[in-house]
mmCIF file of C-alpha atoms and ligand atoms in Angstrom:
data_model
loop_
_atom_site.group_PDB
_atom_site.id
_atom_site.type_symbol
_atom_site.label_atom_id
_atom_site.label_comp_id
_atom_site.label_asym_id
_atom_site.label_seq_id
_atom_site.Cartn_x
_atom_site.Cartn_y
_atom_site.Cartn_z
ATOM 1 C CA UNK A 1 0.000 0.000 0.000
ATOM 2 C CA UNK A 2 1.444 3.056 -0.698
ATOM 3 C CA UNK A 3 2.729 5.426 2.099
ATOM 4 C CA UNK A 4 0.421 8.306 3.799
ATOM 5 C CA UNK A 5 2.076 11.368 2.097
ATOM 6 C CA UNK A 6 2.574 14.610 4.627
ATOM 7 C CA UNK A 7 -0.553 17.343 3.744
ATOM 8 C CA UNK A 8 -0.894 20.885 5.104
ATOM 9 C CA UNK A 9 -2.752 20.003 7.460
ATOM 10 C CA UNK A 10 -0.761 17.803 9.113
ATOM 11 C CA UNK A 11 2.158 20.766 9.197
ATOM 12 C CA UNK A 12 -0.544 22.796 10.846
ATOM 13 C CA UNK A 13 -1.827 19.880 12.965
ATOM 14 C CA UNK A 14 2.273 19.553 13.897
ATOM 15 C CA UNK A 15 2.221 23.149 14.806
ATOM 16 C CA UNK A 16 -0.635 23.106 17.336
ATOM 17 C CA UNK A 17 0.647 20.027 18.895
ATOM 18 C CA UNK A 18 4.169 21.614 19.615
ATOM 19 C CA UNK A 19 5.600 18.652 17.193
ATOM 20 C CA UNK A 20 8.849 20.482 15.587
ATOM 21 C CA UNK A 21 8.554 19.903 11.732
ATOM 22 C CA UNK A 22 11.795 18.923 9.575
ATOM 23 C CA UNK A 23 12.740 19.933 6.340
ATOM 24 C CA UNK A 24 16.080 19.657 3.936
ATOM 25 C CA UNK A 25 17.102 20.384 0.771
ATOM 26 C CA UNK A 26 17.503 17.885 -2.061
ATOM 27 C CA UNK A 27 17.978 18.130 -5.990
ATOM 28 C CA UNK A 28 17.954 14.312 -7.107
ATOM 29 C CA UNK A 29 16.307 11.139 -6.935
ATOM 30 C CA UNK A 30 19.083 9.390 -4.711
ATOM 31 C CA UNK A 31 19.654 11.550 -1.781
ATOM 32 C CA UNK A 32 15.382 12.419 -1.880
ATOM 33 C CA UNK A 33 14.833 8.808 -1.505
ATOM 34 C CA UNK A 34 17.446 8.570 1.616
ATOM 35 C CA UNK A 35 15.908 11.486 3.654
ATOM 36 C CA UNK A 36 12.113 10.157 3.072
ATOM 37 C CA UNK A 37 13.495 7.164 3.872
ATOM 38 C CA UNK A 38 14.595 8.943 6.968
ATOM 39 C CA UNK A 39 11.584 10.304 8.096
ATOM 40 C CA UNK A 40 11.744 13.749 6.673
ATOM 41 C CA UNK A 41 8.792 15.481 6.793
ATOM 42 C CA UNK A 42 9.430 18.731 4.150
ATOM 43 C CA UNK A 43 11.799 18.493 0.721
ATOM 44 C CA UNK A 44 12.912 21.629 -0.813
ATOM 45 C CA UNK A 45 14.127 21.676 -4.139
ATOM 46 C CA UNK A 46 15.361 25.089 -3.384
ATOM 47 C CA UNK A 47 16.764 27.431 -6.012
ATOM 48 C CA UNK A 48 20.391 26.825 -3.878
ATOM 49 C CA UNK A 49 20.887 23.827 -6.167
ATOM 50 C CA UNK A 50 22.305 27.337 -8.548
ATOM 51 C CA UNK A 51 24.758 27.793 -6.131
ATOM 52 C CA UNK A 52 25.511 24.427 -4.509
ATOM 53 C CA UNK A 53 25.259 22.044 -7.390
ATOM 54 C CA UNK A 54 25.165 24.077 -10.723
ATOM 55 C CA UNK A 55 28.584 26.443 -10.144
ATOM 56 C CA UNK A 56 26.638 29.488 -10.525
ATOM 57 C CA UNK A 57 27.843 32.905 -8.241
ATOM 58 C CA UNK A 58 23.937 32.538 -6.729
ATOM 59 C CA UNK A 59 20.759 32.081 -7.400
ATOM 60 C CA UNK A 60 20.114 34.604 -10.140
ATOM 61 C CA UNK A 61 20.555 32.453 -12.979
ATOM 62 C CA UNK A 62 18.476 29.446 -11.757
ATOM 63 C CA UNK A 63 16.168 28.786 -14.791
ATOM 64 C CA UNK A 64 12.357 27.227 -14.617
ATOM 65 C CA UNK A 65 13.984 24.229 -16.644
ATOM 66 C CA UNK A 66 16.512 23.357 -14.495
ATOM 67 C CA UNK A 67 14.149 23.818 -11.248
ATOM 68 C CA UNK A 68 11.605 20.761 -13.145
ATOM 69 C CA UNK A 69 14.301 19.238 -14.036
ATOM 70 C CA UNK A 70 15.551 18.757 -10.776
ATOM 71 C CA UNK A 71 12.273 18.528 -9.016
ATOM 72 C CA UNK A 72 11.234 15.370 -11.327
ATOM 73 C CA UNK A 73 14.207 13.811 -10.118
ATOM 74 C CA UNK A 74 13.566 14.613 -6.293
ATOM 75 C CA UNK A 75 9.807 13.302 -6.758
ATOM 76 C CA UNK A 76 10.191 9.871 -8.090
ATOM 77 C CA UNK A 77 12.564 9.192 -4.842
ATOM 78 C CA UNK A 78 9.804 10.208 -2.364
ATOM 79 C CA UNK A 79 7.222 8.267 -0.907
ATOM 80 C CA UNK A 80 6.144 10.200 2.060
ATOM 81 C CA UNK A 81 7.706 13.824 2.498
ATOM 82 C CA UNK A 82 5.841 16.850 0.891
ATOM 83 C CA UNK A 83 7.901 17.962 -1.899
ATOM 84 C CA UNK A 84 7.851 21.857 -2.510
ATOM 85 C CA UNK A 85 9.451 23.486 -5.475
ATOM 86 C CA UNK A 86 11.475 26.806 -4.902
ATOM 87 C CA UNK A 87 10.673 28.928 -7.832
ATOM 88 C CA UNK A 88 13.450 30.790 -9.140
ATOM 89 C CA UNK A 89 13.744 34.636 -9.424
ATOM 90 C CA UNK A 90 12.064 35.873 -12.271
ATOM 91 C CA UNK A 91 9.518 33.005 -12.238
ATOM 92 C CA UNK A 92 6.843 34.905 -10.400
ATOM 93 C CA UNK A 93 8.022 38.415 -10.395
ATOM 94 C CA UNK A 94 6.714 39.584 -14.363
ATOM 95 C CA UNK A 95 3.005 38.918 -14.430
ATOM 96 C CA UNK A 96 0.465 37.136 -12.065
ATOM 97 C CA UNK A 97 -0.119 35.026 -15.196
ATOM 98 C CA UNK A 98 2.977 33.982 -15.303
ATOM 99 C CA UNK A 99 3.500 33.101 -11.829
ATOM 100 C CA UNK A 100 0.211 30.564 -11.868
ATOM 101 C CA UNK A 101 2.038 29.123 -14.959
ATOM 102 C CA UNK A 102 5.139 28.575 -13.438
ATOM 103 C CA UNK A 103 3.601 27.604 -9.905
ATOM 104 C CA UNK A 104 1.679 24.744 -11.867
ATOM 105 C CA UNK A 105 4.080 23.265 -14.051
ATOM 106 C CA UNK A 106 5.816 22.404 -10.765
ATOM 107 C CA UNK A 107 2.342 20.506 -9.714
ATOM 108 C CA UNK A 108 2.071 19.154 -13.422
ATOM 109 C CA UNK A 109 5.376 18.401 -14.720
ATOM 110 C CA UNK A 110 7.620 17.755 -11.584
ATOM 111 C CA UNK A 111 4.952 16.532 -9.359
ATOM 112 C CA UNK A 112 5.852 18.921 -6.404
ATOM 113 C CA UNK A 113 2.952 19.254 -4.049
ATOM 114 C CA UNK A 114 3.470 22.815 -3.161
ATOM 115 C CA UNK A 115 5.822 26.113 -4.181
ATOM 116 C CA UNK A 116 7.901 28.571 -2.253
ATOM 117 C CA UNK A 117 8.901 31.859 -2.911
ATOM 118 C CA UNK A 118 10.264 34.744 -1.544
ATOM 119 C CA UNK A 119 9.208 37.938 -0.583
ATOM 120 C CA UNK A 120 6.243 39.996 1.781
ATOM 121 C CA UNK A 121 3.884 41.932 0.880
ATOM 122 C CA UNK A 122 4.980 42.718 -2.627
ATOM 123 C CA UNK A 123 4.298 39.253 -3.606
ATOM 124 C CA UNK A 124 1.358 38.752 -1.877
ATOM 125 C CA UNK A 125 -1.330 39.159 -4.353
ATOM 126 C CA UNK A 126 0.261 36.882 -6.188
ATOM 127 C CA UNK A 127 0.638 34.624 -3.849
ATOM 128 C CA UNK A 128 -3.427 34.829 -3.385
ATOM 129 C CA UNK A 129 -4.048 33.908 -6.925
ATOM 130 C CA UNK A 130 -1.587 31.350 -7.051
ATOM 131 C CA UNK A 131 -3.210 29.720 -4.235
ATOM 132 C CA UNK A 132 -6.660 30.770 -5.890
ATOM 133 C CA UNK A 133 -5.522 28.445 -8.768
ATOM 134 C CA UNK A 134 -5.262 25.623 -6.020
ATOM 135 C CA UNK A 135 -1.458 25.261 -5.456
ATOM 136 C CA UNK A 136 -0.208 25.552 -1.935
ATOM 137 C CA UNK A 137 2.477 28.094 -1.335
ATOM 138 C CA UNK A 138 5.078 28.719 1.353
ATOM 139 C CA UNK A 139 6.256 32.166 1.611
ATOM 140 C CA UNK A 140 10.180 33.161 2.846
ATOM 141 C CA UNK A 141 11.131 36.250 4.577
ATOM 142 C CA UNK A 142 14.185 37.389 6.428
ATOM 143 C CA UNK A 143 17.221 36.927 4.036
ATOM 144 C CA UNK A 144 16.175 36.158 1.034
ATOM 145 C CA UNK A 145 18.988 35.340 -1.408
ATOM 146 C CA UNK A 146 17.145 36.658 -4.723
ATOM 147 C CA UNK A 147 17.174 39.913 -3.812
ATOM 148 C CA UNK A 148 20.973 39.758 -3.180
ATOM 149 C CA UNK A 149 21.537 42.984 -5.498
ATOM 150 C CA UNK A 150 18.980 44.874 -3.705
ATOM 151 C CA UNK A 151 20.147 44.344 -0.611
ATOM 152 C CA UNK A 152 23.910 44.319 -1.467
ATOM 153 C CA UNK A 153 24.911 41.427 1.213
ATOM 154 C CA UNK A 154 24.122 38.193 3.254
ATOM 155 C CA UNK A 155 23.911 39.874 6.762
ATOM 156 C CA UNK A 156 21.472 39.278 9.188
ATOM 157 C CA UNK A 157 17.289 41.075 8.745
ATOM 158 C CA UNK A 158 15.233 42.732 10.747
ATOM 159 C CA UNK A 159 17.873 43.765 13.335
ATOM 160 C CA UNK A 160 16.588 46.860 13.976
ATOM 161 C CA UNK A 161 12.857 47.721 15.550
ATOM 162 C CA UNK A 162 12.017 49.048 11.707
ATOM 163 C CA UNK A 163 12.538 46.331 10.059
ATOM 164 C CA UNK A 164 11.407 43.652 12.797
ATOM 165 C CA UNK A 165 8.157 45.208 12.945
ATOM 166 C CA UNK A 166 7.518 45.667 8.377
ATOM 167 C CA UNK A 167 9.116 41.877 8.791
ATOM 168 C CA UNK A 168 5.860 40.888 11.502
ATOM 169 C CA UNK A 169 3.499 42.734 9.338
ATOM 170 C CA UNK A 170 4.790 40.815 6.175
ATOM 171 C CA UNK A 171 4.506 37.145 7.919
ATOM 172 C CA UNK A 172 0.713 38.297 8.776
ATOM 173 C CA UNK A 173 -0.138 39.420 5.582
ATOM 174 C CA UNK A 174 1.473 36.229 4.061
ATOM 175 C CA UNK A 175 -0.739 34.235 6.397
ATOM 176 C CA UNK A 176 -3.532 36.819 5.283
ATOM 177 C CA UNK A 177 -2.800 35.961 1.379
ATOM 178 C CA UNK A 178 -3.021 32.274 2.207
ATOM 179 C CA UNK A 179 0.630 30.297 2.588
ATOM 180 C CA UNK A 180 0.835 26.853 4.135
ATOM 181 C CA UNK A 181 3.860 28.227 6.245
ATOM 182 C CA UNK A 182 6.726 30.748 6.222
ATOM 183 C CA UNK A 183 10.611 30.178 5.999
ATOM 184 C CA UNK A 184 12.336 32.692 8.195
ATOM 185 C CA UNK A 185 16.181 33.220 7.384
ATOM 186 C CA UNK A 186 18.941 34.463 9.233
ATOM 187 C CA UNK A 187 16.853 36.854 11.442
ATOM 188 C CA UNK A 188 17.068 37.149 15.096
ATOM 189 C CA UNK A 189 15.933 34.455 17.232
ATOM 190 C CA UNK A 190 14.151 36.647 19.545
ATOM 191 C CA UNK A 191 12.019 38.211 16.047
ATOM 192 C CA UNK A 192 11.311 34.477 14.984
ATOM 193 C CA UNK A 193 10.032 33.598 18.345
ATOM 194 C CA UNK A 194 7.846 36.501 18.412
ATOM 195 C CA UNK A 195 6.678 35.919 14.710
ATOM 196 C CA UNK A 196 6.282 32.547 15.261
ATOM 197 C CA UNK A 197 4.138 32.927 18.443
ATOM 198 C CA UNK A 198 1.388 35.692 16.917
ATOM 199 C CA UNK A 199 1.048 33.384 12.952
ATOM 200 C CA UNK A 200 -0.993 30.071 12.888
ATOM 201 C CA UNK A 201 0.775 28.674 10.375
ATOM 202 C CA UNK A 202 4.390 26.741 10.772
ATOM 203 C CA UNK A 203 7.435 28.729 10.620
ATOM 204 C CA UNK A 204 10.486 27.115 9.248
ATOM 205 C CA UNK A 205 13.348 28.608 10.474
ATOM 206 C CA UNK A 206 17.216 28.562 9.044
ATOM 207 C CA UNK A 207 19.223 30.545 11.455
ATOM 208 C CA UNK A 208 16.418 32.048 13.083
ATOM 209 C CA UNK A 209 16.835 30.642 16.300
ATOM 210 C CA UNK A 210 14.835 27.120 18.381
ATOM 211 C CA UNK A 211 11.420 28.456 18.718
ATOM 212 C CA UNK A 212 10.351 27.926 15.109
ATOM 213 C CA UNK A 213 7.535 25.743 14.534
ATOM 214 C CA UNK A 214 10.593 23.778 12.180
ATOM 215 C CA UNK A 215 13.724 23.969 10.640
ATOM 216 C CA UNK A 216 15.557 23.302 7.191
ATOM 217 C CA UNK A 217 19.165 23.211 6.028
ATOM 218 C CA UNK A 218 20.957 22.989 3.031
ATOM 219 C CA UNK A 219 21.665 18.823 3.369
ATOM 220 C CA UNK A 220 25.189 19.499 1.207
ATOM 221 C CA UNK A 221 26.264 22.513 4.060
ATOM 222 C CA UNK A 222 25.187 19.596 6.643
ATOM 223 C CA UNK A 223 26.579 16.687 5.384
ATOM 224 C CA UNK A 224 30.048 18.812 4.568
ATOM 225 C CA UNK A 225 29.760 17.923 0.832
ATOM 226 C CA UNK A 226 29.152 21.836 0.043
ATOM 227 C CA UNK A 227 32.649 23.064 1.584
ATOM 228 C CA UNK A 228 33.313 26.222 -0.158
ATOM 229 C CA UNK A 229 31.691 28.171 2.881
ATOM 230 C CA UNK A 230 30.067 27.133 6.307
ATOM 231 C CA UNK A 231 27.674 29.726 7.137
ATOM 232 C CA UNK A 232 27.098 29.859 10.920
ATOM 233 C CA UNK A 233 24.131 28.448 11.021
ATOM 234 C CA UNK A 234 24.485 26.201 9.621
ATOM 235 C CA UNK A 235 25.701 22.762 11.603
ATOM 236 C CA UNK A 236 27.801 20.063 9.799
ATOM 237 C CA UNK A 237 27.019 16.793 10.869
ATOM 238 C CA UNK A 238 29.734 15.359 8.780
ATOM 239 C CA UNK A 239 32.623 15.834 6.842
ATOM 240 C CA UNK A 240 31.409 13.913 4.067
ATOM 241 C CA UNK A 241 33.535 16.066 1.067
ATOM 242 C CA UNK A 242 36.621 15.561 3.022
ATOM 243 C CA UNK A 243 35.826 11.881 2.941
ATOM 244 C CA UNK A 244 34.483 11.398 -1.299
ATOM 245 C CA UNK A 245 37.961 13.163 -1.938
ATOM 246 C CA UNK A 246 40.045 10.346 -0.338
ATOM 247 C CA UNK A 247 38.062 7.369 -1.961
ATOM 248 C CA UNK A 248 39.032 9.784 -5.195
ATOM 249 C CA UNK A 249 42.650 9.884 -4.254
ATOM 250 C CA UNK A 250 42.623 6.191 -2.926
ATOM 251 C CA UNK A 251 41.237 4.848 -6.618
ATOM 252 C CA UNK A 252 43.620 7.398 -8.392
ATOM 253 C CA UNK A 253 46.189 5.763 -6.682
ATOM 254 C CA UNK A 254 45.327 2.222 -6.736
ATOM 255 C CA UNK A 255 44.975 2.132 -10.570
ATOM 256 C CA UNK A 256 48.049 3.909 -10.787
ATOM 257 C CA UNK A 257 50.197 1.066 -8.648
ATOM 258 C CA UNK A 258 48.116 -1.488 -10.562
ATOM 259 C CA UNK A 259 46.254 -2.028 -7.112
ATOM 260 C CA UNK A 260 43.115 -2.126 -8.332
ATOM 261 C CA UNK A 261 41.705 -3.425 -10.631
ATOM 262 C CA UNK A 262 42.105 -7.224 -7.929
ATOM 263 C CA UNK A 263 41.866 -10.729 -8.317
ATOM 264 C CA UNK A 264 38.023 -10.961 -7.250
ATOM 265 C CA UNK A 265 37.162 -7.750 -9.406
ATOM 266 C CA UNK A 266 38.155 -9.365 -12.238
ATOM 267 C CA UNK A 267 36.740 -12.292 -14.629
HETATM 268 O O1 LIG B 1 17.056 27.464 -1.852
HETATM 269 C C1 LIG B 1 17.126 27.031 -0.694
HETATM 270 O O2 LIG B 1 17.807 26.047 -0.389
HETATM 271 C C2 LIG B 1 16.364 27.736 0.330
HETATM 272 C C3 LIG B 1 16.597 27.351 1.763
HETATM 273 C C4 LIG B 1 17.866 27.892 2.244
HETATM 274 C C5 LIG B 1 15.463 27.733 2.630
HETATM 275 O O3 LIG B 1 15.606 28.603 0.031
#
C-alpha cells in the first residue's frame, strides 16, 4: 500500500501540537529517496541547487527548466515527504499570469505538491491567486537570497525595531494571502520567536533561532559535501567532502600502482 504522504494540514496539525517539523534540501532522486526514507517530513528543491550544485555565483541564474528538471528527479525518490518546489527569481516576479504558470508546471510536470517563494507583501497578491488556482504556497522572509543585489549582502534582517516590525506585518499578511507556512532566514531568534508565536501557520526557520515551529538546512552545508563556505548556522554533521575526496585519491592511486583493478574484481 502506498505510504500516507505529509498534507498541510498535518504541518498545521504539527504546529498546534508543539511537534517540531523537519525539512532539507535535495535536488535528485538518490539523496530524496534517503531522507524520506529517513523520516523527513518537508523536501525543498530550493533554487540553492544554482549555487551548490550548478557552479553558478547565486541564485540569479536558476532557470524554470533546471528547477523541473531537478524537481522530477527529487519526486520519483519520495514516498512520504511533501515535496515543494522553490521557484526561481524571475519566475513569479513579471506577471500574475505567469507566476500561476510557473507555480503549476511544478504541480504538473515535476509533481511537487506545493511552491515557495520569496518575498512579503509585494508578492502577496500573487501569492493569493496562485493559491486561488489551487497550489499551496510557502512564503520566505528574512534573508532572502534573490534579492541579493537589492540588498547588497548576506547579513542578518530585521535587526533593527524598523525592520522587525515591516518583517511581523509581512509574515501576517502572508498568512492573510493564504501560505501553508513561512521560511524565516537568518533573522534574530528573539524576532522568529515573536513571529512565530502571533502566525498560525508553521514557521520554518534557518538561522532564526529554536522556537520555530521547524527547521531546514541545506543537506550538502550539513553533510560537509558543500565546503566552499560554512555559514554559521548552519551545523555540519559530517565531513562527508573531506571523505568522497580520499576514496578519489585512494582509486587514483590504486589504478596507478596497478592495485586495483584485484583478483576478485576481475573475470
Ligand atoms: O534554496 C534554498 O535552499 C532555500 C533554503 C535555504 C530555505 O531557500
Amino acid at each position: 500500500m502506498a505510504e500516507k504522504k505529509l498534507t498541510t494540514s498535518d504541518l498545521v496539525e504539527m504546529k498546534k501540537k508543539g511537534e517540531k517539523i523537519t525539512m532539507l534540501t535535495a535536488y535528485d532522486c538518490l539523496m530524496a529517496s534517503q531522507l524520506d526514507d529517513c523520516g523527513i517530513d518537508l523536501i525543498l528543491v530550493g533554487d540553492s541547487v544554482g549555487n551548490v550544485l550548478l557552479g553558478y555565483e547565486n541564485t540569479i541564474p536558476v532557470t524554470m527548466d533546471e528547477m523541473i528538471h531537478h524537481c522530477r528527479a527529487v519526486t520519483r525518490g519520495v514516498k512520504r515527504a511533501m515535496v515543494v518546489g522553490d521557484m526561481p527569481f524571475m519566475s513569479y516576479q513579471a506577471s500574475e499570469e505567469e507566476a500561476v504558470r510557473n507555480a503549476g508546471r511544478f504541480l504538473k510536470e515535476a509533481g511537487a505538491e506545493a511552491v515557495k517563494l520569496e518575498g512579503g507583501k509585494e508578492v502577496s497578491k500573487t501569492i493569493k491567486i496562485i493559491v486561488g488556482s489551487g497550489i499551496p504556497v510557502m512564503g520566505h522572509l528574512g534573508l532572502t537570497p534573490q534579492s541579493i543585489y537589492k540588498f547588497g549582502g548576506y547579513g542578518v534582517r530585521g535587526k533593527d525595531e524598523e525592520q522587525a516590525s515591516k518583517m511581523l506585518e509581512d509574515a501576517r499578511g502572508l498568512e492573510e494571502a493564504g501560505v501553508f507556512s513561512i521560511v524565516l532566514e537568518k533573522i534574530p531568534a528573539k524576532l522568529a520567536k515573536k513571529i512565530t508565536r502571533e502566525i498560525n501557520i508553521p514557521t520554518i526557520g534557518i538561522g532564526a533561532g529554536v522556537d520555530c515551529d521547524g527547521q531546514v538546512l541545506v543537506t550538502h552545508d550539513m553533510l560537509g559535501l558543500f565546503e566552499k563556505f560554512k555559514p554559521k548556522f548552519s551545523k555540519r554533521y559530517a565531513e562527508v567532502g573531506k571523505e568522497m575526496k580520499e576514496c578519489y585519491r585512494k582509486y587514483i592511486e590504486e589504478v596507478k600502482n596497478k592495485v586495483f583493478p584485484a583478483e576478485e574484481h576481475s573475470y
